[in-house]
mmCIF file of C-alpha atoms in Angstrom:
data_model
loop_
_atom_site.group_PDB
_atom_site.id
_atom_site.type_symbol
_atom_site.label_atom_id
_atom_site.label_comp_id
_atom_site.label_asym_id
_atom_site.label_seq_id
_atom_site.Cartn_x
_atom_site.Cartn_y
_atom_site.Cartn_z
ATOM 1 C CA MET A 1 28.002 2.126 -17.383
ATOM 2 C CA VAL A 2 25.961 -0.843 -16.177
ATOM 3 C CA VAL A 3 25.669 -4.042 -18.198
ATOM 4 C CA PHE A 4 22.717 -5.945 -16.811
ATOM 5 C CA THR A 5 21.776 -9.401 -18.016
ATOM 6 C CA ASN A 6 20.087 -12.540 -16.791
ATOM 7 C CA ALA A 7 21.866 -15.853 -17.395
ATOM 8 C CA LEU A 8 24.325 -18.491 -16.148
ATOM 9 C CA THR A 9 24.551 -21.306 -13.708
ATOM 10 C CA THR A 10 27.614 -21.249 -11.484
ATOM 11 C CA ASN A 11 29.368 -21.736 -8.161
ATOM 12 C CA HIS A 12 30.944 -18.527 -6.762
ATOM 13 C CA ALA A 13 34.292 -20.266 -6.334
ATOM 14 C CA GLY A 14 34.254 -21.533 -9.923
ATOM 15 C CA LYS A 15 35.939 -20.420 -13.094
ATOM 16 C CA GLU A 16 32.656 -18.836 -14.357
ATOM 17 C CA VAL A 17 32.796 -16.092 -11.761
ATOM 18 C CA SER A 18 36.457 -15.369 -12.528
ATOM 19 C CA ARG A 19 35.557 -15.132 -16.191
ATOM 20 C CA LEU A 20 32.698 -12.712 -15.473
ATOM 21 C CA ALA A 21 34.965 -10.559 -13.334
ATOM 22 C CA ALA A 22 37.534 -10.522 -16.152
ATOM 23 C CA LEU A 23 34.865 -9.507 -18.668
ATOM 24 C CA ALA A 24 33.710 -6.609 -16.449
ATOM 25 C CA GLY A 25 37.330 -5.485 -16.188
ATOM 26 C CA LYS A 26 37.998 -5.850 -19.878
ATOM 27 C CA PHE A 27 35.069 -3.723 -20.947
ATOM 28 C CA LYS A 28 35.219 -1.359 -17.949
ATOM 29 C CA VAL A 29 31.594 -1.878 -16.927
ATOM 30 C CA TYR A 30 29.568 -2.640 -13.817
ATOM 31 C CA LEU A 31 28.135 -6.084 -14.460
ATOM 32 C CA VAL A 32 24.990 -7.247 -12.642
ATOM 33 C CA ILE A 33 23.941 -10.768 -13.557
ATOM 34 C CA GLY A 34 21.402 -13.331 -12.373
ATOM 35 C CA VAL A 35 22.780 -16.827 -11.712
ATOM 36 C CA VAL A 36 21.957 -20.126 -10.074
ATOM 37 C CA GLU A 37 24.388 -20.366 -7.148
ATOM 38 C CA ARG A 38 25.461 -23.638 -5.586
ATOM 39 C CA ASP A 39 26.683 -23.567 -1.980
ATOM 40 C CA GLY A 40 27.571 -27.023 -0.822
ATOM 41 C CA TYR A 41 24.501 -29.139 -1.649
ATOM 42 C CA THR A 42 22.103 -26.160 -1.690
ATOM 43 C CA MET A 43 21.159 -23.933 -4.580
ATOM 44 C CA TYR A 44 20.070 -20.284 -4.520
ATOM 45 C CA ASN A 45 18.594 -17.889 -7.040
ATOM 46 C CA THR A 46 21.272 -15.209 -6.863
ATOM 47 C CA VAL A 47 22.461 -11.934 -8.377
ATOM 48 C CA LEU A 48 26.195 -11.217 -8.648
ATOM 49 C CA PHE A 49 27.811 -7.775 -8.867
ATOM 50 C CA PHE A 50 31.117 -6.962 -10.550
ATOM 51 C CA SER A 51 33.114 -3.694 -10.935
ATOM 52 C CA PRO A 52 34.958 -2.170 -13.934
ATOM 53 C CA ALA A 53 38.158 -3.036 -12.107
ATOM 54 C CA GLY A 54 37.362 -6.704 -12.647
ATOM 55 C CA GLU A 55 36.385 -7.224 -8.986
ATOM 56 C CA TYR A 56 33.603 -9.375 -7.653
ATOM 57 C CA LEU A 57 31.685 -6.999 -5.380
ATOM 58 C CA GLY A 58 29.093 -9.326 -3.786
ATOM 59 C CA LYS A 59 25.763 -11.013 -4.211
ATOM 60 C CA HIS A 60 22.083 -11.009 -3.362
ATOM 61 C CA ARG A 61 20.194 -14.230 -2.725
ATOM 62 C CA LYS A 62 16.451 -14.341 -3.468
ATOM 63 C CA MET A 63 14.782 -14.507 -0.092
ATOM 64 C CA VAL A 64 11.724 -16.531 -1.106
ATOM 65 C CA PRO A 65 11.670 -18.710 -4.226
ATOM 66 C CA THR A 66 8.384 -18.413 -6.071
ATOM 67 C CA ALA A 67 5.844 -21.242 -6.174
ATOM 68 C CA LEU A 68 7.425 -24.503 -7.407
ATOM 69 C CA GLU A 69 10.840 -22.885 -7.400
ATOM 70 C CA ARG A 70 10.875 -23.859 -3.726
ATOM 71 C CA VAL A 71 11.361 -27.501 -4.841
ATOM 72 C CA ILE A 72 14.794 -26.509 -6.253
ATOM 73 C CA TRP A 73 16.048 -23.330 -4.616
ATOM 74 C CA ALA A 74 16.538 -22.402 -0.963
ATOM 75 C CA CYS A 75 15.655 -19.094 0.774
ATOM 76 C CA GLY A 76 18.271 -16.378 1.155
ATOM 77 C CA ASP A 77 18.414 -14.184 4.234
ATOM 78 C CA GLY A 78 18.689 -10.492 5.096
ATOM 79 C CA SER A 79 22.481 -10.458 5.029
ATOM 80 C CA THR A 80 22.477 -10.057 1.231
ATOM 81 C CA LEU A 81 19.993 -7.178 1.081
ATOM 82 C CA SER A 82 22.994 -5.119 0.092
ATOM 83 C CA LEU A 83 23.798 -2.010 -1.923
ATOM 84 C CA TYR A 84 27.031 -1.178 -3.704
ATOM 85 C CA ASP A 85 28.018 2.483 -3.572
ATOM 86 C CA THR A 86 29.670 3.217 -6.930
ATOM 87 C CA PRO A 87 30.599 6.399 -8.816
ATOM 88 C CA ILE A 88 27.554 5.876 -11.067
ATOM 89 C CA GLY A 89 25.117 5.422 -8.161
ATOM 90 C CA LYS A 90 24.069 3.003 -5.484
ATOM 91 C CA LEU A 91 23.366 -0.399 -7.067
ATOM 92 C CA GLY A 92 21.063 -3.089 -5.682
ATOM 93 C CA ALA A 93 18.823 -5.902 -6.905
ATOM 94 C CA LEU A 94 15.859 -8.112 -6.099
ATOM 95 C CA VAL A 95 15.028 -11.202 -8.085
ATOM 96 C CA CYS A 96 11.887 -11.769 -10.200
ATOM 97 C CA TRP A 97 8.758 -12.046 -8.026
ATOM 98 C CA GLU A 98 10.797 -11.134 -4.958
ATOM 99 C CA ASN A 99 10.225 -7.634 -6.335
ATOM 100 C CA LYS A 100 6.616 -7.975 -5.291
ATOM 101 C CA MET A 101 7.693 -8.022 -1.622
ATOM 102 C CA PRO A 102 7.082 -4.427 -0.397
ATOM 103 C CA LEU A 103 9.209 -4.841 2.757
ATOM 104 C CA ALA A 104 12.191 -6.151 0.773
ATOM 105 C CA ARG A 105 11.930 -3.121 -1.509
ATOM 106 C CA THR A 106 11.682 -0.822 1.534
ATOM 107 C CA ALA A 107 14.831 -2.389 3.000
ATOM 108 C CA LEU A 108 16.761 -1.344 -0.115
ATOM 109 C CA PHE A 109 15.070 2.060 -0.372
ATOM 110 C CA GLY A 110 16.153 2.749 3.202
ATOM 111 C CA LYS A 111 19.787 2.348 2.182
ATOM 112 C CA GLY A 112 19.451 4.943 -0.568
ATOM 113 C CA LEU A 113 19.065 2.706 -3.622
ATOM 114 C CA GLN A 114 19.439 4.645 -6.903
ATOM 115 C CA ILE A 115 19.840 1.979 -9.598
ATOM 116 C CA TYR A 116 17.499 -0.919 -8.989
ATOM 117 C CA CYS A 117 18.169 -4.081 -10.983
ATOM 118 C CA ALA A 118 15.380 -6.615 -11.391
ATOM 119 C CA PRO A 119 16.254 -9.799 -13.287
ATOM 120 C CA THR A 120 13.161 -11.802 -14.071
ATOM 121 C CA ALA A 121 11.562 -14.647 -16.022
ATOM 122 C CA ASP A 122 8.178 -12.811 -16.203
ATOM 123 C CA ASP A 123 7.357 -11.572 -19.722
ATOM 124 C CA SER A 124 3.816 -10.391 -18.851
ATOM 125 C CA GLU A 125 2.294 -6.941 -19.211
ATOM 126 C CA LEU A 126 1.691 -6.956 -15.481
ATOM 127 C CA TRP A 127 5.425 -7.154 -14.862
ATOM 128 C CA GLN A 128 5.879 -3.935 -16.882
ATOM 129 C CA ALA A 129 3.287 -2.231 -14.681
ATOM 130 C CA SER A 130 5.178 -3.416 -11.585
ATOM 131 C CA MET A 131 8.481 -2.013 -12.869
ATOM 132 C CA SER A 132 6.957 1.424 -13.496
ATOM 133 C CA HIS A 133 5.261 1.379 -10.094
ATOM 134 C CA ILE A 134 8.503 0.395 -8.260
ATOM 135 C CA ALA A 135 10.542 3.078 -10.025
ATOM 136 C CA HIS A 136 7.964 5.721 -9.023
ATOM 137 C CA GLU A 137 7.520 4.284 -5.500
ATOM 138 C CA GLY A 138 11.255 4.181 -4.736
ATOM 139 C CA GLY A 139 12.273 7.294 -6.695
ATOM 140 C CA CYS A 140 14.933 5.256 -8.478
ATOM 141 C CA PHE A 141 15.921 3.997 -11.892
ATOM 142 C CA VAL A 142 14.712 0.444 -12.549
ATOM 143 C CA LEU A 143 16.619 -1.831 -14.961
ATOM 144 C CA SER A 144 14.806 -5.122 -15.570
ATOM 145 C CA ALA A 145 16.305 -7.834 -17.763
ATOM 146 C CA ASN A 146 14.493 -10.885 -19.070
ATOM 147 C CA GLN A 147 15.751 -13.539 -21.457
ATOM 148 C CA PHE A 148 14.479 -14.010 -24.977
ATOM 149 C CA CYS A 149 14.658 -17.657 -25.923
ATOM 150 C CA ARG A 150 13.225 -20.130 -28.427
ATOM 151 C CA ARG A 151 12.740 -23.902 -28.231
ATOM 152 C CA ASN A 152 15.989 -24.481 -30.096
ATOM 153 C CA ASP A 153 17.929 -22.704 -27.310
ATOM 154 C CA TYR A 154 17.254 -25.773 -25.136
ATOM 155 C CA PRO A 155 18.541 -29.341 -25.561
ATOM 156 C CA PRO A 156 16.545 -31.415 -28.057
ATOM 157 C CA PRO A 157 14.074 -34.108 -27.039
ATOM 158 C CA PRO A 158 14.162 -36.608 -25.440
ATOM 159 C CA ASP A 159 16.934 -35.018 -23.343
ATOM 160 C CA TYR A 160 14.700 -32.014 -22.667
ATOM 161 C CA THR A 161 10.938 -31.876 -23.078
ATOM 162 C CA PHE A 162 8.332 -29.168 -22.450
ATOM 163 C CA ALA A 163 5.248 -29.963 -20.359
ATOM 164 C CA GLY A 164 1.856 -28.541 -21.180
ATOM 165 C CA PHE A 165 1.999 -28.993 -24.950
ATOM 166 C CA ASP A 166 0.038 -31.490 -27.053
ATOM 167 C CA LYS A 167 3.076 -31.923 -29.184
ATOM 168 C CA GLU A 168 6.712 -30.904 -29.141
ATOM 169 C CA PRO A 169 7.056 -27.137 -29.942
ATOM 170 C CA SER A 170 8.761 -26.196 -33.158
ATOM 171 C CA PRO A 171 12.437 -25.121 -32.931
ATOM 172 C CA GLU A 172 11.424 -21.457 -33.542
ATOM 173 C CA TYR A 173 8.695 -21.453 -30.909
ATOM 174 C CA VAL A 174 9.223 -18.504 -28.558
ATOM 175 C CA VAL A 175 9.473 -19.908 -25.015
ATOM 176 C CA CYS A 176 10.065 -16.492 -23.361
ATOM 177 C CA ARG A 177 9.558 -13.276 -25.282
ATOM 178 C CA GLY A 178 11.785 -11.065 -23.114
ATOM 179 C CA GLY A 179 10.483 -7.646 -22.103
ATOM 180 C CA SER A 180 13.642 -6.018 -20.738
ATOM 181 C CA VAL A 181 12.999 -2.421 -19.802
ATOM 182 C CA ILE A 182 14.526 0.703 -18.251
ATOM 183 C CA VAL A 183 12.260 3.016 -16.208
ATOM 184 C CA SER A 184 12.961 6.461 -14.704
ATOM 185 C CA PRO A 185 12.099 7.627 -11.150
ATOM 186 C CA THR A 186 8.913 9.242 -12.489
ATOM 187 C CA GLY A 187 7.733 5.855 -13.849
ATOM 188 C CA THR A 188 8.520 6.880 -17.450
ATOM 189 C CA VAL A 189 9.768 4.106 -19.716
ATOM 190 C CA LEU A 190 13.179 5.160 -21.095
ATOM 191 C CA ALA A 191 13.902 2.072 -23.148
ATOM 192 C CA GLY A 192 11.943 -1.089 -24.067
ATOM 193 C CA PRO A 193 10.161 -3.185 -23.343
ATOM 194 C CA SER A 194 11.879 -5.311 -25.931
ATOM 195 C CA TYR A 195 9.953 -8.312 -27.274
ATOM 196 C CA ASP A 196 11.472 -8.733 -30.714
ATOM 197 C CA GLY A 197 14.499 -10.887 -29.908
ATOM 198 C CA GLU A 198 17.841 -10.601 -28.255
ATOM 199 C CA GLY A 199 19.040 -7.015 -28.014
ATOM 200 C CA LEU A 200 20.729 -4.281 -26.008
ATOM 201 C CA LEU A 201 18.865 -1.467 -24.250
ATOM 202 C CA THR A 202 20.584 1.796 -23.341
ATOM 203 C CA ALA A 203 19.527 4.960 -21.623
ATOM 204 C CA ASP A 204 21.164 8.026 -20.061
ATOM 205 C CA LEU A 205 20.430 8.072 -16.320
ATOM 206 C CA ASP A 206 20.290 11.570 -14.799
ATOM 207 C CA LEU A 207 20.528 11.116 -11.037
ATOM 208 C CA GLY A 208 19.016 14.550 -10.672
ATOM 209 C CA GLU A 209 15.692 12.952 -11.612
ATOM 210 C CA ILE A 210 15.872 11.070 -8.303
ATOM 211 C CA VAL A 211 16.087 14.305 -6.393
ATOM 212 C CA ARG A 212 13.097 15.750 -8.292
ATOM 213 C CA ALA A 213 11.044 12.587 -7.814
ATOM 214 C CA LYS A 214 11.702 12.452 -4.037
ATOM 215 C CA PHE A 215 10.701 16.114 -3.725
ATOM 216 C CA ASP A 216 7.143 14.906 -4.348
ATOM 217 C CA PHE A 217 7.330 11.542 -2.601
ATOM 218 C CA ASP A 218 10.048 9.905 -0.512
ATOM 219 C CA VAL A 219 8.826 6.542 0.834
ATOM 220 C CA VAL A 220 11.604 6.355 3.467
ATOM 221 C CA GLY A 221 11.916 10.095 4.027
ATOM 222 C CA HIS A 222 9.383 12.909 4.354
ATOM 223 C CA SER A 223 6.563 10.691 3.099
ATOM 224 C CA SER A 224 7.094 8.110 5.865
ATOM 225 C CA ARG A 225 5.367 7.921 9.261
ATOM 226 C CA PRO A 226 7.920 6.162 11.533
ATOM 227 C CA GLU A 227 5.811 6.914 14.599
ATOM 228 C CA VAL A 228 3.121 4.663 13.034
ATOM 229 C CA LEU A 229 4.951 2.291 10.690
ATOM 230 C CA THR A 230 8.555 1.022 10.990
ATOM 231 C CA LEU A 231 10.586 -1.791 9.447
ATOM 232 C CA VAL A 232 13.261 -3.777 11.245
ATOM 233 C CA VAL A 233 15.605 -5.676 8.911
ATOM 234 C CA LYS A 234 17.483 -8.676 10.380
ATOM 235 C CA ASP A 235 20.601 -8.352 8.253
ATOM 236 C CA GLN A 236 22.865 -10.922 9.941
ATOM 237 C CA PRO A 237 23.555 -14.280 8.222
ATOM 238 C CA GLN A 238 21.285 -17.032 9.494
ATOM 239 C CA LEU A 239 23.653 -20.021 9.878
ATOM 240 C CA PRO A 240 22.296 -23.521 10.549
ATOM 241 C CA VAL A 241 25.319 -24.578 12.614
ATOM 242 C CA CYS A 242 27.174 -22.369 15.178
ATOM 243 C CA TYR A 243 29.945 -23.824 17.311
ATOM 244 C CA ALA A 244 29.904 -22.250 20.778
ATOM 245 C CA SER A 245 32.758 -24.465 22.008
ATOM 246 C CA ALA A 246 35.538 -22.684 20.064
ATOM 247 C CA SER A 247 38.501 -22.145 22.381
ATOM 248 C CA GLU A 248 40.784 -19.164 22.725
ATOM 249 C CA LYS A 249 43.452 -21.268 21.038
ATOM 250 C CA SER A 250 41.643 -20.919 17.714
ATOM 251 C CA PRO A 251 41.413 -17.172 17.116
ATOM 252 C CA GLY A 252 41.044 -17.665 13.392
ATOM 253 C CA PHE A 253 37.877 -19.643 13.918
ATOM 254 C CA ILE A 254 36.497 -17.125 16.414
ATOM 255 C CA ARG A 255 37.225 -14.308 14.020
ATOM 256 C CA HIS A 256 35.359 -16.152 11.248
ATOM 257 C CA VAL A 257 32.339 -16.668 13.438
ATOM 258 C CA LYS A 258 32.276 -13.001 14.386
ATOM 259 C CA ASP A 259 32.599 -12.039 10.722
ATOM 260 C CA GLN A 260 29.488 -14.090 10.043
ATOM 261 C CA GLY A 261 27.498 -12.063 12.566
ATOM 262 C CA VAL A 262 27.144 -14.912 15.066
ATOM 263 C CA PRO A 263 27.031 -13.888 18.739
ATOM 264 C CA ASP A 264 30.057 -14.867 20.850
ATOM 265 C CA SER A 265 27.898 -16.782 23.318
#
């Protein structure tokens, strides 16, 4: 079972992540959740993955924040374009409008993505069309979660105000109407989109549908033309500071640098 939601602001080393891991373990679910990650003085739009054993599996950082998001969030790199091979299928995620990046999608398709999670803040009809297209393009199940929230879910004025309104919205004003959805590899909507309030979407995912969908079209298999079009993914961490002067007396440091994918010289 996958529980997929979109919420939270946290630091990976903080108590919030430990609590999420414990919840995944308590309810025996795979938990995939969108967060705001703080690393030092920098913030990232990030997805965290947890297992039914209560383990933190890893993360994906949004590679390009959208529009004015770039004022707040930094860019991730290719090192977190990761999949998690689980008994229920290969899990992966892209964040909101990062899903519009065809090469990022292809990088995940090339690893055999089966359950594609897409947290978002987009409640438009166009987003729904994108989710159906991506499921059909990749021959995978797409699970997209969006928050449903009203004005009274935010701090009251003057602590928090909304721009673009002639007057303060009423407490019941719907700020984001949701639109969470589950789509099959054929592009068929299995559940949702849900616009009526907070709720839970469920669907049975038959991985055999992936095989049937890829029989017709496999974007990284028999439908590709590698002699014409190829993609090279730079999947090593891009670190701003690398210390080349580490001595042989500090093997721990050298090991750490190697683990980060930094060349020895």
